[in-house]
Tab-separated table of C-alpha atoms and ligand atoms in Angstrom:
chain	number	residue	atom	x	y	z
A	1	UNK	CA	97.083	-58.239	13.484
A	2	UNK	CA	100.394	-57.460	15.469
A	3	UNK	CA	102.991	-55.827	13.815
A	4	UNK	CA	107.062	-56.685	14.164
A	5	UNK	CA	110.644	-54.902	13.368
A	6	UNK	CA	112.885	-57.652	11.953
A	7	UNK	CA	115.804	-55.803	10.139
A	8	UNK	CA	117.540	-52.535	9.632
A	9	UNK	CA	119.907	-51.006	7.123
A	10	UNK	CA	121.724	-47.744	6.642
A	11	UNK	CA	123.379	-45.385	4.515
A	12	UNK	CA	125.381	-43.013	4.362
A	13	UNK	CA	127.097	-40.759	1.321
A	14	UNK	CA	130.580	-40.693	1.019
A	15	UNK	CA	132.011	-36.944	1.571
A	16	UNK	CA	132.754	-36.518	5.306
A	17	UNK	CA	132.886	-32.831	6.160
A	18	UNK	CA	133.764	-32.701	9.269
A	19	UNK	CA	133.133	-28.929	11.650
A	20	UNK	CA	137.123	-26.938	10.545
A	21	UNK	CA	135.097	-27.101	7.242
A	22	UNK	CA	132.890	-24.408	8.186
A	23	UNK	CA	135.961	-22.531	9.620
A	24	UNK	CA	137.468	-21.462	5.954
A	25	UNK	CA	134.209	-19.906	5.302
A	26	UNK	CA	132.234	-18.442	8.445
A	27	UNK	CA	132.910	-16.819	11.024
A	28	UNK	CA	132.670	-20.396	13.297
A	29	UNK	CA	135.490	-22.487	14.850
A	30	UNK	CA	135.622	-26.401	15.563
A	31	UNK	CA	134.998	-25.842	19.340
A	32	UNK	CA	132.150	-23.635	18.943
A	33	UNK	CA	130.265	-26.254	16.741
A	34	UNK	CA	131.625	-29.439	19.599
A	35	UNK	CA	130.522	-27.483	22.229
A	36	UNK	CA	126.829	-25.852	21.383
A	37	UNK	CA	125.412	-28.767	19.438
A	38	UNK	CA	127.940	-31.868	19.785
A	39	UNK	CA	128.040	-31.965	16.411
A	40	UNK	CA	132.116	-33.698	15.062
A	41	UNK	CA	130.807	-34.568	11.564
A	42	UNK	CA	128.713	-35.101	8.928
A	43	UNK	CA	128.253	-36.216	5.706
A	44	UNK	CA	127.024	-34.879	2.433
A	45	UNK	CA	125.543	-36.134	-0.893
A	46	UNK	CA	127.358	-35.043	-3.945
A	47	UNK	CA	125.728	-32.771	-6.294
A	48	UNK	CA	124.046	-35.847	-8.743
A	49	UNK	CA	122.899	-37.938	-5.554
A	50	UNK	CA	119.438	-38.065	-4.226
A	51	UNK	CA	117.430	-39.095	-1.086
A	52	UNK	CA	116.165	-41.782	-3.555
A	53	UNK	CA	119.747	-43.252	-3.829
A	54	UNK	CA	120.558	-42.742	-0.146
A	55	UNK	CA	116.910	-44.698	0.308
A	56	UNK	CA	118.216	-47.625	-2.196
A	57	UNK	CA	121.405	-48.115	-0.796
A	58	UNK	CA	119.643	-48.359	2.725
A	59	UNK	CA	117.179	-51.047	1.803
A	60	UNK	CA	120.083	-52.621	-0.371
A	61	UNK	CA	121.530	-52.729	2.928
A	62	UNK	CA	119.108	-53.768	5.226
A	63	UNK	CA	118.787	-56.585	2.361
A	64	UNK	CA	122.515	-57.560	3.066
A	65	UNK	CA	122.137	-58.046	6.598
A	66	UNK	CA	119.303	-59.641	7.266
A	67	UNK	CA	117.287	-62.455	5.371
A	68	UNK	CA	114.228	-60.693	3.952
A	69	UNK	CA	112.179	-61.488	0.365
A	70	UNK	CA	111.590	-58.247	-0.973
A	71	UNK	CA	109.391	-59.324	-3.231
A	72	UNK	CA	107.093	-59.729	-0.240
A	73	UNK	CA	106.892	-56.124	0.134
A	74	UNK	CA	103.432	-54.756	-0.432
A	75	UNK	CA	103.801	-51.464	0.925
A	76	UNK	CA	106.931	-48.359	0.720
A	77	UNK	CA	106.750	-45.130	3.048
A	78	UNK	CA	109.451	-42.259	2.690
A	79	UNK	CA	109.680	-40.115	5.390
A	80	UNK	CA	111.711	-36.524	3.798
A	81	UNK	CA	111.926	-32.917	3.820
A	82	UNK	CA	114.244	-33.322	0.959
A	83	UNK	CA	112.209	-35.826	-1.627
A	84	UNK	CA	114.135	-35.421	-4.873
A	85	UNK	CA	110.977	-33.795	-6.865
A	86	UNK	CA	106.968	-33.788	-5.039
A	87	UNK	CA	106.843	-36.096	-8.582
A	88	UNK	CA	106.905	-38.682	-8.699
A	89	UNK	CA	107.637	-39.796	-4.704
A	90	UNK	CA	111.027	-41.141	-3.956
A	91	UNK	CA	109.087	-44.263	-2.573
A	92	UNK	CA	107.735	-45.246	-6.031
A	93	UNK	CA	111.710	-44.309	-7.570
A	94	UNK	CA	112.640	-47.021	-4.311
A	95	UNK	CA	110.074	-49.510	-5.677
A	96	UNK	CA	111.093	-49.506	-9.440
A	97	UNK	CA	114.967	-49.113	-8.337
A	98	UNK	CA	114.726	-52.488	-6.140
A	99	UNK	CA	112.196	-54.186	-8.434
A	100	UNK	CA	109.651	-54.736	-6.120
A	101	UNK	CA	106.167	-55.336	-7.671
A	102	UNK	CA	102.876	-53.907	-7.080
A	103	UNK	CA	103.751	-51.947	-3.716
A	104	UNK	CA	101.519	-49.209	-2.713
A	105	UNK	CA	104.404	-45.854	-2.238
A	106	UNK	CA	104.013	-42.555	-0.569
A	107	UNK	CA	106.270	-40.466	0.855
A	108	UNK	CA	105.148	-38.290	4.345
A	109	UNK	CA	106.330	-34.939	5.344
A	110	UNK	CA	106.875	-34.610	9.089
A	111	UNK	CA	110.219	-33.415	8.869
A	112	UNK	CA	112.151	-35.125	11.933
A	113	UNK	CA	109.771	-36.658	12.895
A	114	UNK	CA	108.864	-38.622	10.171
A	115	UNK	CA	110.578	-41.893	10.843
A	116	UNK	CA	108.213	-42.718	13.413
A	117	UNK	CA	105.476	-41.178	12.175
A	118	UNK	CA	106.337	-43.726	9.394
A	119	UNK	CA	106.455	-46.389	11.535
A	120	UNK	CA	102.848	-45.653	13.022
A	121	UNK	CA	100.976	-45.449	9.560
A	122	UNK	CA	102.990	-48.693	8.941
A	123	UNK	CA	101.674	-50.141	12.755
A	124	UNK	CA	97.798	-49.219	11.588
A	125	UNK	CA	98.118	-50.752	7.722
A	126	UNK	CA	99.422	-54.107	9.384
A	127	UNK	CA	96.118	-53.612	12.608
A	128	UNK	CA	93.910	-52.916	9.879
A	129	UNK	CA	94.793	-55.933	8.008
A	130	UNK	CA	95.102	-54.640	4.627
A	131	UNK	CA	99.213	-55.055	4.631
A	132	UNK	CA	101.771	-57.451	6.018
A	133	UNK	CA	105.784	-55.615	4.867
A	134	UNK	CA	105.647	-52.353	4.463
A	135	UNK	CA	109.287	-50.777	4.312
A	136	UNK	CA	109.716	-47.359	6.462
A	137	UNK	CA	113.053	-45.306	5.685
A	138	UNK	CA	113.931	-41.917	6.675
A	139	UNK	CA	115.924	-40.343	4.180
A	140	UNK	CA	117.253	-36.843	3.486
A	141	UNK	CA	120.169	-34.660	1.563
A	142	UNK	CA	119.652	-31.738	3.680
A	143	UNK	CA	122.973	-30.220	2.627
A	144	UNK	CA	120.734	-29.043	-0.986
A	145	UNK	CA	119.076	-27.477	1.257
A	146	UNK	CA	121.396	-25.580	3.562
A	147	UNK	CA	121.872	-21.678	4.020
A	148	UNK	CA	126.015	-21.657	4.151
A	149	UNK	CA	125.442	-18.142	4.921
A	150	UNK	CA	123.826	-18.817	7.601
A	151	UNK	CA	126.402	-20.188	10.959
A	152	UNK	CA	123.669	-20.988	12.775
A	153	UNK	CA	121.825	-23.364	10.798
A	154	UNK	CA	124.148	-24.233	7.917
A	155	UNK	CA	126.770	-26.029	10.690
A	156	UNK	CA	124.214	-28.784	12.250
A	157	UNK	CA	122.804	-30.600	8.985
A	158	UNK	CA	124.281	-33.492	7.505
A	159	UNK	CA	122.885	-36.364	4.770
A	160	UNK	CA	121.546	-39.614	5.626
A	161	UNK	CA	119.220	-42.537	5.488
A	162	UNK	CA	117.629	-45.645	7.498
A	163	UNK	CA	115.251	-48.268	6.156
A	164	UNK	CA	113.075	-50.747	8.378
A	165	UNK	CA	110.952	-53.459	7.922
A	166	UNK	CA	107.673	-53.058	9.535
A	167	UNK	CA	105.718	-56.835	9.334
A	168	UNK	CA	102.539	-58.642	10.517
A	169	UNK	CA	103.608	-60.731	13.484
A	170	UNK	CA	101.493	-62.757	15.927
A	171	UNK	CA	103.898	-61.138	18.643
A	172	UNK	CA	103.000	-57.554	19.550
A	173	UNK	CA	106.705	-55.657	19.605
A	174	UNK	CA	105.076	-52.240	18.567
A	175	UNK	CA	103.263	-51.248	21.342
A	176	UNK	CA	101.634	-47.794	22.195
A	177	UNK	CA	102.281	-44.412	20.270
A	178	UNK	CA	101.750	-40.734	20.225
A	179	UNK	CA	101.434	-37.867	18.102
A	180	UNK	CA	101.172	-33.986	18.413
A	181	UNK	CA	101.834	-30.218	16.687
A	182	UNK	CA	101.746	-27.078	17.221
A	183	UNK	CA	100.825	-25.686	13.675
A	184	UNK	CA	101.579	-22.032	14.801
A	185	UNK	CA	105.349	-22.722	15.577
A	186	UNK	CA	105.303	-23.364	11.096
A	187	UNK	CA	107.286	-20.024	11.403
A	188	UNK	CA	109.941	-20.750	13.095
A	189	UNK	CA	111.535	-23.774	11.416
A	190	UNK	CA	110.552	-23.741	7.377
A	191	UNK	CA	111.507	-24.431	3.923
A	192	UNK	CA	111.230	-22.105	2.224
A	193	UNK	CA	110.203	-22.774	-1.824
A	194	UNK	CA	106.785	-21.185	-2.259
A	195	UNK	CA	106.351	-17.565	-2.357
A	196	UNK	CA	103.330	-17.887	0.479
A	197	UNK	CA	103.371	-16.875	4.294
A	198	UNK	CA	103.591	-18.779	6.820
A	199	UNK	CA	101.657	-18.008	9.891
A	200	UNK	CA	101.678	-14.497	8.470
A	201	UNK	CA	105.497	-13.868	8.167
A	202	UNK	CA	106.571	-13.684	4.840
A	203	UNK	CA	108.390	-16.359	3.328
A	204	UNK	CA	111.278	-15.100	0.574
A	205	UNK	CA	111.503	-18.813	-1.414
A	206	UNK	CA	115.483	-19.906	-1.778
A	207	UNK	CA	114.871	-23.104	-1.150
A	208	UNK	CA	116.947	-23.016	2.064
A	209	UNK	CA	115.973	-23.982	5.494
A	210	UNK	CA	115.469	-21.165	8.114
A	211	UNK	CA	114.570	-22.160	12.013
A	212	UNK	CA	114.279	-19.806	14.710
A	213	UNK	CA	116.984	-21.634	16.362
A	214	UNK	CA	115.953	-20.447	20.451
A	215	UNK	CA	112.333	-21.499	19.664
A	216	UNK	CA	113.139	-24.867	18.526
A	217	UNK	CA	115.341	-25.429	21.042
A	218	UNK	CA	113.411	-24.584	24.241
A	219	UNK	CA	109.986	-26.262	22.203
A	220	UNK	CA	111.973	-29.092	22.005
A	221	UNK	CA	112.998	-29.332	25.247
A	222	UNK	CA	109.647	-29.186	26.753
A	223	UNK	CA	107.601	-30.970	24.793
A	224	UNK	CA	110.330	-34.064	24.641
A	225	UNK	CA	109.993	-33.963	28.161
A	226	UNK	CA	106.218	-33.978	28.650
A	227	UNK	CA	105.481	-36.241	25.452
A	228	UNK	CA	108.352	-38.931	26.379
A	229	UNK	CA	106.159	-39.015	30.323
A	230	UNK	CA	102.920	-39.317	28.735
A	231	UNK	CA	104.138	-42.163	26.142
A	232	UNK	CA	105.623	-44.503	28.904
A	233	UNK	CA	102.142	-43.726	31.435
A	234	UNK	CA	99.810	-44.870	28.079
A	235	UNK	CA	102.261	-48.094	27.497
A	236	UNK	CA	101.348	-48.801	31.723
A	237	UNK	CA	105.385	-48.606	32.184
A	238	UNK	CA	108.306	-46.185	33.856
A	239	UNK	CA	111.033	-44.824	32.417
A	240	UNK	CA	113.256	-46.847	34.759
A	241	UNK	CA	111.469	-50.222	32.559
A	242	UNK	CA	112.705	-48.463	29.258
A	243	UNK	CA	116.435	-49.770	28.125
A	244	UNK	CA	117.554	-47.425	25.223
A	245	UNK	CA	115.872	-43.789	25.073
A	246	UNK	CA	116.161	-42.623	20.933
A	247	UNK	CA	114.616	-39.225	20.490
A	248	UNK	CA	116.383	-37.658	17.242
A	249	UNK	CA	119.497	-36.023	17.476
A	250	UNK	CA	119.066	-32.276	16.334
A	251	UNK	CA	121.392	-31.507	19.535
A	252	UNK	CA	123.733	-33.075	22.094
A	253	UNK	CA	122.279	-30.529	24.362
A	254	UNK	CA	118.977	-31.031	24.035
A	255	UNK	CA	119.515	-34.574	24.706
A	256	UNK	CA	121.018	-34.296	27.910
A	257	UNK	CA	119.138	-31.247	28.888
A	258	UNK	CA	115.704	-33.458	28.531
A	259	UNK	CA	117.537	-36.716	29.771
A	260	UNK	CA	118.736	-34.432	33.088
A	261	UNK	CA	114.670	-33.008	33.443
A	262	UNK	CA	113.782	-36.546	33.802
A	263	UNK	CA	116.742	-38.435	35.611
A	264	UNK	CA	117.440	-40.411	32.307
A	265	UNK	CA	121.166	-41.297	32.546
A	266	UNK	CA	122.758	-40.464	29.535
A	267	UNK	CA	124.162	-43.744	28.518
A	268	UNK	CA	120.387	-45.108	28.001
A	269	UNK	CA	119.871	-42.161	25.385
A	270	UNK	CA	121.712	-42.880	21.882
A	271	UNK	CA	122.393	-39.862	19.324
A	272	UNK	CA	123.427	-40.131	15.600
A	273	UNK	CA	124.811	-36.483	16.061
A	274	UNK	CA	128.499	-36.549	16.916
A	275	UNK	CA	129.353	-38.302	13.661
A	276	UNK	CA	125.933	-37.235	11.358
A	277	UNK	CA	124.967	-34.248	12.554
A	278	UNK	CA	121.237	-33.479	12.389
A	279	UNK	CA	119.970	-36.003	9.524
A	280	UNK	CA	116.475	-35.318	10.036
A	281	UNK	CA	114.375	-38.106	9.141
A	282	UNK	CA	117.447	-40.308	9.497
A	283	UNK	CA	118.892	-39.432	13.230
A	284	UNK	CA	116.589	-42.024	14.705
A	285	UNK	CA	117.383	-45.419	12.226
A	286	UNK	CA	121.459	-44.309	12.188
A	287	UNK	CA	121.253	-44.360	15.912
A	288	UNK	CA	119.106	-47.192	16.045
A	289	UNK	CA	121.861	-49.439	13.845
A	290	UNK	CA	124.602	-47.716	15.792
A	291	UNK	CA	122.885	-48.641	19.102
A	292	UNK	CA	122.539	-52.496	18.191
A	293	UNK	CA	126.275	-53.202	15.776
A	294	UNK	CA	128.127	-51.751	18.811
A	295	UNK	CA	126.311	-54.696	21.476
A	296	UNK	CA	124.362	-51.846	23.251
A	297	UNK	CA	121.142	-52.627	22.077
A	298	UNK	CA	119.950	-56.414	22.727
A	299	UNK	CA	116.570	-58.416	21.331
A	300	UNK	CA	113.784	-58.000	23.546
A	301	UNK	CA	115.242	-54.274	24.585
A	302	UNK	CA	112.835	-52.255	25.339
A	303	UNK	CA	113.102	-49.231	23.328
A	304	UNK	CA	111.707	-45.465	23.088
A	305	UNK	CA	111.774	-43.988	19.810
A	306	UNK	CA	110.876	-39.955	19.729
A	307	UNK	CA	110.863	-38.075	16.907
A	308	UNK	CA	109.898	-33.627	16.712
A	309	UNK	CA	110.286	-31.425	14.347
A	310	UNK	CA	109.298	-28.439	11.573
A	311	UNK	CA	105.573	-28.132	12.082
A	312	UNK	CA	106.829	-28.359	15.237
A	313	UNK	CA	105.345	-32.170	15.257
A	314	UNK	CA	106.538	-34.730	17.614
A	315	UNK	CA	105.748	-38.391	17.533
A	316	UNK	CA	106.757	-41.605	19.496
A	317	UNK	CA	106.381	-45.058	20.402
A	318	UNK	CA	107.560	-47.628	22.885
A	319	UNK	CA	108.840	-50.658	21.205
A	320	UNK	CA	110.335	-54.460	21.915
A	321	UNK	CA	113.691	-55.005	19.711
A	322	UNK	CA	113.656	-57.477	17.451
A	323	UNK	CA	116.279	-56.771	15.478
A	324	UNK	CA	119.388	-59.473	15.723
A	325	UNK	CA	122.003	-58.099	12.879
A	326	UNK	CA	123.224	-61.695	10.714
B	1	LIG	N1	130.070	-20.086	15.438
B	1	LIG	C1	129.354	-19.423	16.051
B	1	LIG	N2	128.905	-18.543	17.076
B	1	LIG	C2	127.834	-18.818	16.129
B	1	LIG	C3	127.587	-19.870	16.110
B	1	LIG	C4	128.235	-20.685	14.835
B	1	LIG	N3	127.995	-21.504	14.220
B	1	LIG	N4	126.007	-19.724	15.581
B	1	LIG	C5	125.505	-19.002	16.311
B	1	LIG	N5	126.629	-18.469	16.785
B	1	LIG	C6	126.019	-17.368	18.116
B	1	LIG	C7	125.038	-16.473	17.805
B	1	LIG	O1	125.203	-15.338	17.056
B	1	LIG	C8	125.393	-15.478	18.849
B	1	LIG	O2	126.124	-14.774	19.411
B	1	LIG	P1	125.490	-13.163	20.073
B	1	LIG	O3	125.323	-13.754	21.148
B	1	LIG	O4	126.833	-12.269	19.795
B	1	LIG	O5	124.673	-13.185	19.640
B	1	LIG	C9	125.714	-17.245	19.542
B	1	LIG	O6	126.350	-17.486	19.144
B	1	LIG	C10	124.227	-17.573	20.868
B	1	LIG	O7	123.718	-17.909	19.749
B	1	LIG	P2	122.280	-19.017	20.303
B	1	LIG	O8	121.798	-19.057	19.053
B	1	LIG	O9	121.592	-18.756	21.299
B	1	LIG	O10	123.161	-20.628	20.390
B	1	LIG	P3	122.700	-21.342	20.924
B	1	LIG	O11	123.502	-21.657	22.045
B	1	LIG	O12	121.249	-21.675	20.588
B	1	LIG	O13	122.741	-22.380	19.282
B	1	LIG	C11	121.918	-23.322	17.953
B	1	LIG	C12	121.936	-22.185	17.672
B	1	LIG	C13	122.881	-24.606	17.761
B	1	LIG	C14	121.267	-23.233	16.879
B	1	LIG	C15	120.279	-24.100	19.032
B	1	LIG	O14	119.934	-22.986	19.217
B	1	LIG	C16	119.739	-25.507	18.615
B	1	LIG	O15	120.066	-26.526	18.063
B	1	LIG	N6	118.407	-25.307	18.132
B	1	LIG	C17	117.878	-25.986	17.580
B	1	LIG	C18	118.107	-26.148	16.259
B	1	LIG	C19	116.884	-27.831	15.974
B	1	LIG	O16	117.054	-28.593	16.186
B	1	LIG	N7	116.426	-27.579	14.493
B	1	LIG	C20	115.586	-28.400	13.702
B	1	LIG	C21	116.438	-28.453	12.430
B	1	LIG	S1	115.773	-29.638	11.758
B	1	LIG	C22	115.009	-29.693	10.484
B	1	LIG	O17	114.990	-28.885	10.290
B	1	LIG	C23	115.872	-30.852	9.400
């Protein structure tokens, strides 16, 4: 059985955070943040607003945008590094709040690669014939795990959510995929919530994200460049055959460097970094949604989605866009 994605919904919290916010308590400027990251704005969840709340709002938006029967959903995957709790899963909270009977539910942890990993897992379940209609959500409340004393990381993160439905189809819209990880970089990007060393590096458990920004930047550029080429060649196509590239929006300069190295015009690269910051697992659905609603992505366009992040891990898929808004 083949699979397609024909519906999408997004949500971002209402609290808007401009770069000037950080000027009030850090040695930084709006100009530095814009020039070094491309970020102008991000949104933060309220104190009592959690990742599951954002997921529910994204699924509600999906239902508004498309005609779909949630009662038929038989599996829910939530990709997040910021679950409300470890137990119960965010997915099971979504299941009960959306009144979806009997769906299997899991959360997956693949950081900024999580949304694409979720699509790949859903495609596999449908191909195996065990499931037919799967919600995949990428959602984060990174503002709750941000170290506001670290000027090189706190300016990056934002909160948001995106949800799609992957469903069985007679047409093959989800094409070939790639996955890869180099766990030796675990110490260069982690959320320190346990007093357990990572690859020999002692970790102070302050429940915040810590990163070696330059190392992640370099790894992201070289990995994306290699993996995008590998993915198109695995699909038997060329870079020119792709209508839009949607890489994880970690930093505008990463996207610009990769596009330059591969000769991809920036107009073909969709981002969510400018308005939402780095929203990790949510960044790709946010960019995809905005690409559709702005009229750039059309039905049947060929898209290449590629996520990368904490692990360090990476996952990509080529697909034919089957999403049209109501
Ligand atoms: N304002 C002003 N100056 C700053 C700031 C700031 N907010 N942050 C760092 N600087 C300074 C540094 O202190 C340094 O000063 P120095 O030269 O006097 O030492 C200078 O700017 C350059 O620092 P770099 O770290 O080299 O800055 P860079 O240009 O690499 O930008 C950044 C830093 C934005 C973190 C970049 O490396 C990056 O985006 N890396 C990738 C991050 C990423 O993708 N992380 C994934 C996280 S996703 C997730 O975990 C959910």
